[in-house]
mmCIF file of C-alpha atoms in Angstrom:
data_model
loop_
_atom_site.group_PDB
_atom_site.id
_atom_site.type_symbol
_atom_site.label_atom_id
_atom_site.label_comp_id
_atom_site.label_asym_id
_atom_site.label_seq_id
_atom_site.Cartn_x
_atom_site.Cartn_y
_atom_site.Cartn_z
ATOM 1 C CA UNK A 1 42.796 181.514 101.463
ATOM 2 C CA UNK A 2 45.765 180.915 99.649
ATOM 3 C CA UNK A 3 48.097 183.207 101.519
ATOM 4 C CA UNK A 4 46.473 181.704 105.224
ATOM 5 C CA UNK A 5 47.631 178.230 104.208
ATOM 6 C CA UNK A 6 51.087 179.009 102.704
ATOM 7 C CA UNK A 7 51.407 181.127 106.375
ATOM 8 C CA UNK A 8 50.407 177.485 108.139
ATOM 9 C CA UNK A 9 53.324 175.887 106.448
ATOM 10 C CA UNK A 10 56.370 177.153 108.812
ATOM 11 C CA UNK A 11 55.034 176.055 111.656
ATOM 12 C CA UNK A 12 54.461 172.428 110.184
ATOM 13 C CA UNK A 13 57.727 172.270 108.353
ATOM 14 C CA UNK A 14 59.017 172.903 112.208
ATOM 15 C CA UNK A 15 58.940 169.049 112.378
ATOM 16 C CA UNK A 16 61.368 167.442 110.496
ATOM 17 C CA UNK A 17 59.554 164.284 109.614
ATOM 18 C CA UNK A 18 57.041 166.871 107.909
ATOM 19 C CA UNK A 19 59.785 168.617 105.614
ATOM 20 C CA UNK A 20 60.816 164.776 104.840
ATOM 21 C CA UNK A 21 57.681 163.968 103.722
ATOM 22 C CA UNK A 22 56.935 168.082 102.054
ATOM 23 C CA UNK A 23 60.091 166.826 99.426
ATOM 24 C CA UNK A 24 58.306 163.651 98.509
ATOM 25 C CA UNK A 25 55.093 165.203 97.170
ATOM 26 C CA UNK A 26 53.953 168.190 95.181
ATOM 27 C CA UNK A 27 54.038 170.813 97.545
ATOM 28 C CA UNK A 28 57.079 172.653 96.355
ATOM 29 C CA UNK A 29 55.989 172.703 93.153
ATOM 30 C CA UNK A 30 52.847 174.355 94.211
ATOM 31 C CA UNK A 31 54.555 177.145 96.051
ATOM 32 C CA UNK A 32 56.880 178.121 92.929
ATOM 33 C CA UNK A 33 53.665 177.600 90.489
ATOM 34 C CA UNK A 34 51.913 180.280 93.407
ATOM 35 C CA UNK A 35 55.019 182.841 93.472
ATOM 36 C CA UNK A 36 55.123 183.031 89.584
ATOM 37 C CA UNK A 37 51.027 183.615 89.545
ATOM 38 C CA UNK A 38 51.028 185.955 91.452
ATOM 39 C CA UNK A 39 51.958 189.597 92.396
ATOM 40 C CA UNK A 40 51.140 189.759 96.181
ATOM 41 C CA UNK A 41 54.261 190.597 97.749
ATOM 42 C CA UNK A 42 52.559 189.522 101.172
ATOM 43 C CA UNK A 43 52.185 185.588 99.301
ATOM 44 C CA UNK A 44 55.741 186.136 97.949
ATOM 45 C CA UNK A 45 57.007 186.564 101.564
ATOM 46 C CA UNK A 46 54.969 183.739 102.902
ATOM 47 C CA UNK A 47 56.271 181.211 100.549
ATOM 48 C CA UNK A 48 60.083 182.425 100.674
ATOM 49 C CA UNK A 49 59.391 182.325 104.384
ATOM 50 C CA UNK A 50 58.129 178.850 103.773
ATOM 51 C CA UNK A 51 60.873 177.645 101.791
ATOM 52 C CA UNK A 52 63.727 179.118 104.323
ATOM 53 C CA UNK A 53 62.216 176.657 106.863
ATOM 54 C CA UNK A 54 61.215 173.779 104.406
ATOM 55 C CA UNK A 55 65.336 173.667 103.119
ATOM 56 C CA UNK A 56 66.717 173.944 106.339
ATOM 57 C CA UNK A 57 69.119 171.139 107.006
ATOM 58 C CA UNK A 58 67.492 167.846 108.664
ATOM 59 C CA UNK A 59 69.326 167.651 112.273
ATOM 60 C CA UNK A 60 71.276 170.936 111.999
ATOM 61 C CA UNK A 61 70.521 174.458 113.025
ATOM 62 C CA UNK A 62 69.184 177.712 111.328
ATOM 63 C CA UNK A 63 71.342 180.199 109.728
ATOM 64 C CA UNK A 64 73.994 176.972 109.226
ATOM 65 C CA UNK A 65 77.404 178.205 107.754
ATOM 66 C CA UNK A 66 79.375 176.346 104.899
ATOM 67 C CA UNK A 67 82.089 174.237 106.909
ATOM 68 C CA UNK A 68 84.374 173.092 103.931
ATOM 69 C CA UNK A 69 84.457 169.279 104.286
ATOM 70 C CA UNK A 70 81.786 169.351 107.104
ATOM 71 C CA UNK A 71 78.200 169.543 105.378
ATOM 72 C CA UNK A 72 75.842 166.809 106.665
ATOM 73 C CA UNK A 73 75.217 164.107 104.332
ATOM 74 C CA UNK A 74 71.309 165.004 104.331
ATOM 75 C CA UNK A 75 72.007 169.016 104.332
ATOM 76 C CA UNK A 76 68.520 169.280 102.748
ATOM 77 C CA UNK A 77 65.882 167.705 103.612
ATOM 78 C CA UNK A 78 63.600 167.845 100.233
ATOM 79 C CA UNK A 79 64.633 167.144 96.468
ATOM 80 C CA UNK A 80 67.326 169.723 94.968
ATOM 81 C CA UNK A 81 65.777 172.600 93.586
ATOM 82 C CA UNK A 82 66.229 173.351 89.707
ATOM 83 C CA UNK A 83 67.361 176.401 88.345
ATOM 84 C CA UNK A 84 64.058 177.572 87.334
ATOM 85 C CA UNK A 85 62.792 177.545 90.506
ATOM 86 C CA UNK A 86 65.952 179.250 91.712
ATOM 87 C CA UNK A 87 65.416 181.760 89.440
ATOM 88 C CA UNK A 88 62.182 182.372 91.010
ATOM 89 C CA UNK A 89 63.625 183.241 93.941
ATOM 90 C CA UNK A 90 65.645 185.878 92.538
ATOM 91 C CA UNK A 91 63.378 187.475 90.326
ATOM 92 C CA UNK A 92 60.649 187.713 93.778
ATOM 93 C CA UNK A 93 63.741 189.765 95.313
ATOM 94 C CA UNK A 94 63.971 191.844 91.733
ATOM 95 C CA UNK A 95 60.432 192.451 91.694
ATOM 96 C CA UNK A 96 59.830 193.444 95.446
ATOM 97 C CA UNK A 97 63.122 195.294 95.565
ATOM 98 C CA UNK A 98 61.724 198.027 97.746
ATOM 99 C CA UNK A 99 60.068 196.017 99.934
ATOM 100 C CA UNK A 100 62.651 195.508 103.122
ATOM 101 C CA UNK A 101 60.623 192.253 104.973
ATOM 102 C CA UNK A 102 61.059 190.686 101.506
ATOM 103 C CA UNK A 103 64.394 191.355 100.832
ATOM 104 C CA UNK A 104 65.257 190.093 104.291
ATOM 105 C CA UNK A 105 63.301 186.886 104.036
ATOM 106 C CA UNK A 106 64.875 186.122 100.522
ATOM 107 C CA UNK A 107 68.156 186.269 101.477
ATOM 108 C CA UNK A 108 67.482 184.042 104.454
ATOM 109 C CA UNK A 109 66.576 181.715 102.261
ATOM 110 C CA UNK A 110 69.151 182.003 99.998
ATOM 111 C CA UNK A 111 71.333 180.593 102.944
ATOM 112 C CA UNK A 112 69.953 177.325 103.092
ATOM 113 C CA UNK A 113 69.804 176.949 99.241
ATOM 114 C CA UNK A 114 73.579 177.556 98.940
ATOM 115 C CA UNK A 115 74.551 175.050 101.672
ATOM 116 C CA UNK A 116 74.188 172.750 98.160
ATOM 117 C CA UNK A 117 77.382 173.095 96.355
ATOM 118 C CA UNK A 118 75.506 172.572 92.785
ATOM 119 C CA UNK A 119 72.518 174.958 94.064
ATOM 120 C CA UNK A 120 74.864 177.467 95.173
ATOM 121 C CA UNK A 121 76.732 177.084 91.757
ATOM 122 C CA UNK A 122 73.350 177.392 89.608
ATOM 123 C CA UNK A 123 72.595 180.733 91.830
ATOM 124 C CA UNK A 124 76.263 182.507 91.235
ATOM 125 C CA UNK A 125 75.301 181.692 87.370
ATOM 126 C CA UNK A 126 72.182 183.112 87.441
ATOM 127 C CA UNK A 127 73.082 186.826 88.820
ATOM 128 C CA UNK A 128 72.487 185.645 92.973
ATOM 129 C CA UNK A 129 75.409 188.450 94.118
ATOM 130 C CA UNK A 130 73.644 191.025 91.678
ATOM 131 C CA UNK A 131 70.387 190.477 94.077
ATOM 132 C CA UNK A 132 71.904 190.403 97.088
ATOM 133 C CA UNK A 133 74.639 193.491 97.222
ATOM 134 C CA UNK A 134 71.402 195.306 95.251
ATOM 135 C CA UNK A 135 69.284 194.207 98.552
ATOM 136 C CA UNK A 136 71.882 195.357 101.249
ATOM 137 C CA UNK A 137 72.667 198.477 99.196
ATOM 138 C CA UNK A 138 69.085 199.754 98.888
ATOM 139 C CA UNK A 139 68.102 198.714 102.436
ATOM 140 C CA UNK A 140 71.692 199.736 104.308
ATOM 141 C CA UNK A 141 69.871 200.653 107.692
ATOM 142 C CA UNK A 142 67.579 197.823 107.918
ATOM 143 C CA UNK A 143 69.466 195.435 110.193
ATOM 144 C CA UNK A 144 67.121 192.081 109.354
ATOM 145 C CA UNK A 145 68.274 192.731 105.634
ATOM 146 C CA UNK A 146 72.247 193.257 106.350
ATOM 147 C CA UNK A 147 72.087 190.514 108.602
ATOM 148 C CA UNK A 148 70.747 187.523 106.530
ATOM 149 C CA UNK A 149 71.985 189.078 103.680
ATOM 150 C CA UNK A 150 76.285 188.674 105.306
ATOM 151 C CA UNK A 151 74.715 184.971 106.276
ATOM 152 C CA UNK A 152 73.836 184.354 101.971
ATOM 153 C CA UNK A 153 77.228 185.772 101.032
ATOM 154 C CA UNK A 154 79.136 183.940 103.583
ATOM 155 C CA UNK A 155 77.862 180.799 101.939
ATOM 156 C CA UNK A 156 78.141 181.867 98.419
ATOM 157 C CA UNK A 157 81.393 182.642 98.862
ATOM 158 C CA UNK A 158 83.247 179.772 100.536
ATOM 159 C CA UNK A 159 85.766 178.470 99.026
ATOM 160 C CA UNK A 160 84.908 174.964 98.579
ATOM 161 C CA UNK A 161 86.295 171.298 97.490
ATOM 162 C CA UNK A 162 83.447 169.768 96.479
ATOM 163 C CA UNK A 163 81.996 172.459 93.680
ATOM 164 C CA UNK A 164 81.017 170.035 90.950
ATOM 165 C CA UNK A 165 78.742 167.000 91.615
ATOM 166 C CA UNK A 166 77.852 163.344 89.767
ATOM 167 C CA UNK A 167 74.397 163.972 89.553
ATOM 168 C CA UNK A 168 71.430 163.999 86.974
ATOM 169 C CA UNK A 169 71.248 167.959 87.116
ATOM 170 C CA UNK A 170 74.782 168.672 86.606
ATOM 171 C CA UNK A 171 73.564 169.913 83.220
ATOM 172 C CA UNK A 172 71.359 172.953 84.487
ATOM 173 C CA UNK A 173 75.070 174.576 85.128
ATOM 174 C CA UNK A 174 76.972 175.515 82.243
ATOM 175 C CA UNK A 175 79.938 174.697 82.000
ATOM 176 C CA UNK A 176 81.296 177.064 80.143
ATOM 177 C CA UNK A 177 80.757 179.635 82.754
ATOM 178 C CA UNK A 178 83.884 179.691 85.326
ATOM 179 C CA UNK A 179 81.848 180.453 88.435
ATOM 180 C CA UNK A 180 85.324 181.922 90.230
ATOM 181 C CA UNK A 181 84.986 184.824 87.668
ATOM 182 C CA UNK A 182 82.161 185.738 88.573
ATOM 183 C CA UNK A 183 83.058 186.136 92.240
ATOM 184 C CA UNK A 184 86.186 187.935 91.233
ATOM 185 C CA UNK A 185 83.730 190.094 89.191
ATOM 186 C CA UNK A 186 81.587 191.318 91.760
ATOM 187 C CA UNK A 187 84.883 190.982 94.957
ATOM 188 C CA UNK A 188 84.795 194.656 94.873
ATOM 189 C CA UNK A 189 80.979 195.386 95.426
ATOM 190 C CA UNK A 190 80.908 192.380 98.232
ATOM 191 C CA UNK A 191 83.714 194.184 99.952
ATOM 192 C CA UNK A 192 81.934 197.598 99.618
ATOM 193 C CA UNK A 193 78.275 196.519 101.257
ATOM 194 C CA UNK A 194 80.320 194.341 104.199
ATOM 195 C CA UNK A 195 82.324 197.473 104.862
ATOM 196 C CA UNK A 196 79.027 199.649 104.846
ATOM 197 C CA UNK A 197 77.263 197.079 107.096
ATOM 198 C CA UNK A 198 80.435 197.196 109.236
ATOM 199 C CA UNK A 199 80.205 200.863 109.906
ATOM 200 C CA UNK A 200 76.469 201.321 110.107
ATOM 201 C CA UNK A 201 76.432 198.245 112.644
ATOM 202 C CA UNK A 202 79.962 198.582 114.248
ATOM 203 C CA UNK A 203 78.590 197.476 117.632
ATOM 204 C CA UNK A 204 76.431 194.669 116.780
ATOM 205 C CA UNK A 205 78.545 191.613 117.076
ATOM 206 C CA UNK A 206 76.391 189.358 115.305
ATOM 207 C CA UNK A 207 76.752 191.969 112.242
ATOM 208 C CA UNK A 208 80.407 191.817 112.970
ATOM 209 C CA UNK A 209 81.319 188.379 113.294
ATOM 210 C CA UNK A 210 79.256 187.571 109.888
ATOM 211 C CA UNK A 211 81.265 190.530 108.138
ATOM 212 C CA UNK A 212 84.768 189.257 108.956
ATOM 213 C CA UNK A 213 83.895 185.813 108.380
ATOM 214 C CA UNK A 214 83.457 186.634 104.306
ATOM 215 C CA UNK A 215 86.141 189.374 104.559
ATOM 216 C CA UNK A 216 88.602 186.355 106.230
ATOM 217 C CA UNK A 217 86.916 183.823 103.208
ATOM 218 C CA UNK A 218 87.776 186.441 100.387
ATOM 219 C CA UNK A 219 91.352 187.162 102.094
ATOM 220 C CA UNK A 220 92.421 183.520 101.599
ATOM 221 C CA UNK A 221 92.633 184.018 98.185
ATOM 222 C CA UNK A 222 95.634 186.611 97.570
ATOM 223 C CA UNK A 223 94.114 187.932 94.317
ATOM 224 C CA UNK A 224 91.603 189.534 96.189
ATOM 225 C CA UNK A 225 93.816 191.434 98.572
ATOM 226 C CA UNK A 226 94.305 194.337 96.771
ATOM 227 C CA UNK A 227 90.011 194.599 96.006
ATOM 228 C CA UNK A 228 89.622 194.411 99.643
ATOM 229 C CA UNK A 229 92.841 197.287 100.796
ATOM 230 C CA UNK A 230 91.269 198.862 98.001
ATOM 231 C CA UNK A 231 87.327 199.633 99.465
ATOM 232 C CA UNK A 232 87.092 202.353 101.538
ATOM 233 C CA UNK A 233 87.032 201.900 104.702
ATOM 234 C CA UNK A 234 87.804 198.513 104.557
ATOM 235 C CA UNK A 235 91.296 198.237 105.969
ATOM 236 C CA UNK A 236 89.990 201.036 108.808
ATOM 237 C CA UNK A 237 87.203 199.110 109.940
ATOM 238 C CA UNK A 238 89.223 195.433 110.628
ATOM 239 C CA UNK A 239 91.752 197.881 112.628
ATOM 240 C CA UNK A 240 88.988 199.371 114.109
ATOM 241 C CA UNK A 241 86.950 195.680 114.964
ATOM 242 C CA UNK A 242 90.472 194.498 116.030
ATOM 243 C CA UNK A 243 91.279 197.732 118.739
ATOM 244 C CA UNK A 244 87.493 198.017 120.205
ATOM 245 C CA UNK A 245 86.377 194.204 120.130
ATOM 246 C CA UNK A 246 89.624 192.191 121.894
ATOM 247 C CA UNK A 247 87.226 190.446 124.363
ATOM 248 C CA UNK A 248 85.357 188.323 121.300
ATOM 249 C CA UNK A 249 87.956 185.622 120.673
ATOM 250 C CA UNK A 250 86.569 184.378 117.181
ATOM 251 C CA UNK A 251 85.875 188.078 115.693
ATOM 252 C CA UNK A 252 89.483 189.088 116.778
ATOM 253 C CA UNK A 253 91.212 185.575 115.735
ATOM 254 C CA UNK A 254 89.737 186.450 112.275
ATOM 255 C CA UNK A 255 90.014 189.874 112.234
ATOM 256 C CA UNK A 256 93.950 189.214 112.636
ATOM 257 C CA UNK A 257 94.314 186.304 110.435
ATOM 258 C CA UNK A 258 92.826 188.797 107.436
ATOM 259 C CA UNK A 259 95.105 191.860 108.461
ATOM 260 C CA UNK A 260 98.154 189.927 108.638
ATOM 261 C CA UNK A 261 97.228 188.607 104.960
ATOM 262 C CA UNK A 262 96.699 192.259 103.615
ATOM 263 C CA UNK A 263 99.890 193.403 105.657
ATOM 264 C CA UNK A 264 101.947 190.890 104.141
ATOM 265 C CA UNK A 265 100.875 191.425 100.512
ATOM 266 C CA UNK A 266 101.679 195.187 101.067
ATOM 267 C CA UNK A 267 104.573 194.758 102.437
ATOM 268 C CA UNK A 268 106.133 192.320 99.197
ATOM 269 C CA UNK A 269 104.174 194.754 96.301
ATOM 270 C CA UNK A 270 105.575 198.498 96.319
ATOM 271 C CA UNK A 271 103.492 199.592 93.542
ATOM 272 C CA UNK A 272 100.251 198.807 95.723
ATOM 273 C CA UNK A 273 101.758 200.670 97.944
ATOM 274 C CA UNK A 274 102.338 203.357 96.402
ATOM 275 C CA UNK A 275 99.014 203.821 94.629
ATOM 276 C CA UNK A 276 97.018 203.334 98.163
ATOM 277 C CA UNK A 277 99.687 205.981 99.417
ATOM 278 C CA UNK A 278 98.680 208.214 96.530
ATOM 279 C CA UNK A 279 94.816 207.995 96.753
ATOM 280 C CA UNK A 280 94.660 208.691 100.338
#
């Protein structure tokens, strides 16, 4: 009974007015209280389905990306979720790791979460990029998986202007915990599963175009140039994208922007140079 009503709730949350007035009662806590009681996985991917469409922003579309500066006002449409219940989330993933339609699910709704600046902060603290590259790794052929999994990264890694809020549950992140060392700390393995989905994919544009949009997000920062001409593969595929995919504007805009980055970097630091020369 339990699992046919959570199944109901997509379809109702379709309506906006109905995910308004989900966030003003109970129900959310009912659905984390029901995913920590319980070791269905088919439950577990009803609610996560549940919550993908219950956080999606009110007036925007699915699968929305972080637009520094451009976030709605109302980007979700129920009460912020604490870091317990976040946590949830991640340990659902942990526990079903083998189980692809739940590892796709959760990462889908990882994307809406992180469209909250001090959501997507409370996530990076609690081991979110661990989950995810673990998910894409284990399940590298399963396109639903790769897919929403590039959409959660591309979100998670934004760079951002807005990363600490005023609010009442500012303390649930520590701040002791520099949140930009922790993406520097796992840079490497991010560039590693993109590549990986890059090759295994290379014709699917949506796979693509979600792959060079994180690649072009980590490129803006020059101290993760060298992680990124340092991945196998990495530098190959963009050449690759940019030589075989000319007709997409947006891919190839991006693809250039990022190779023209790395190009310049190499070009200004011989010793990089020299050690890529010397491990190829």
């Amino acid at each position: 009974m339990q699992l046919l009503c959570v199944r109901s709730l997509p379809i109702i949350f379709e309506n906006e007015y109905n995910r308004v007035v989900a966030g003003r009662t109970n129900l959310t806590d009912m659905m984390f209280d029901l995913m920590s009681d319980s070791q269905d996985v088919a439950l577990h991917i009803a609610i996560l389905h549940a919550l993908v469409v219950l956080t999606r922003p009110v007036g925007a579309h699915e699968g929305m990306i972080y637009n520094c500066g451009s976030v709605p006002q109302c980007v979700s449409s129920i009460r912020y979720f604490s870091s317990i219940e976040l946590r949830a989330i991640l340990r659902s993933m942990e526990t079903f790791r083998e189980d692809a339609k739940l590892q796709a699910v959760g990462c889908w709704s990882l994307v809406n979460v992180a469209l909250v600046p001090r959501q997507r902060n409370m996530l990076i603290q609690n081991g979110v990029f661990e989950v995810v590259i673990a998910a894409m790794g284990r399940h590298h052929d399963d396109l639903d998986v790769l897919s929403r999994g590039l959409l959660a990264l591309t979100n998670l890694v934004s760079q951002r202007d807005d990363e600490r809020e005023n609010d009442d549950n500012q303390q649930e992140i520590d701040p002791h915990v520099n949140n930009s060392s922790i993406v520097d700390e796992y840079a490497g393995q991010i560039a590693l599963v993109i590549t990986s989905a890059m090759k295994t994919y290379c014709y699917n544009m949506s796979i693509l175009n979600r792959s060079v949009v994180i690649l072009h997000n980590l490129s803006l920062c020059t101290k993760y140039h060298e992680t990124l001409l340092q991945t196998p593969y990495c530098q190959v595929m963009l050449e690759w994208v940019l030589k075989n995919h000319k007709l997409d504007r947006f891919l190839w805009k991006n693809v250039k922007a990022t190779l023209h980055s790395l190009y310049m970097t190499l070009a200004t630091n011989h010793g990089l140079r020299m050690s890529l020369f010397e491990c190829n």
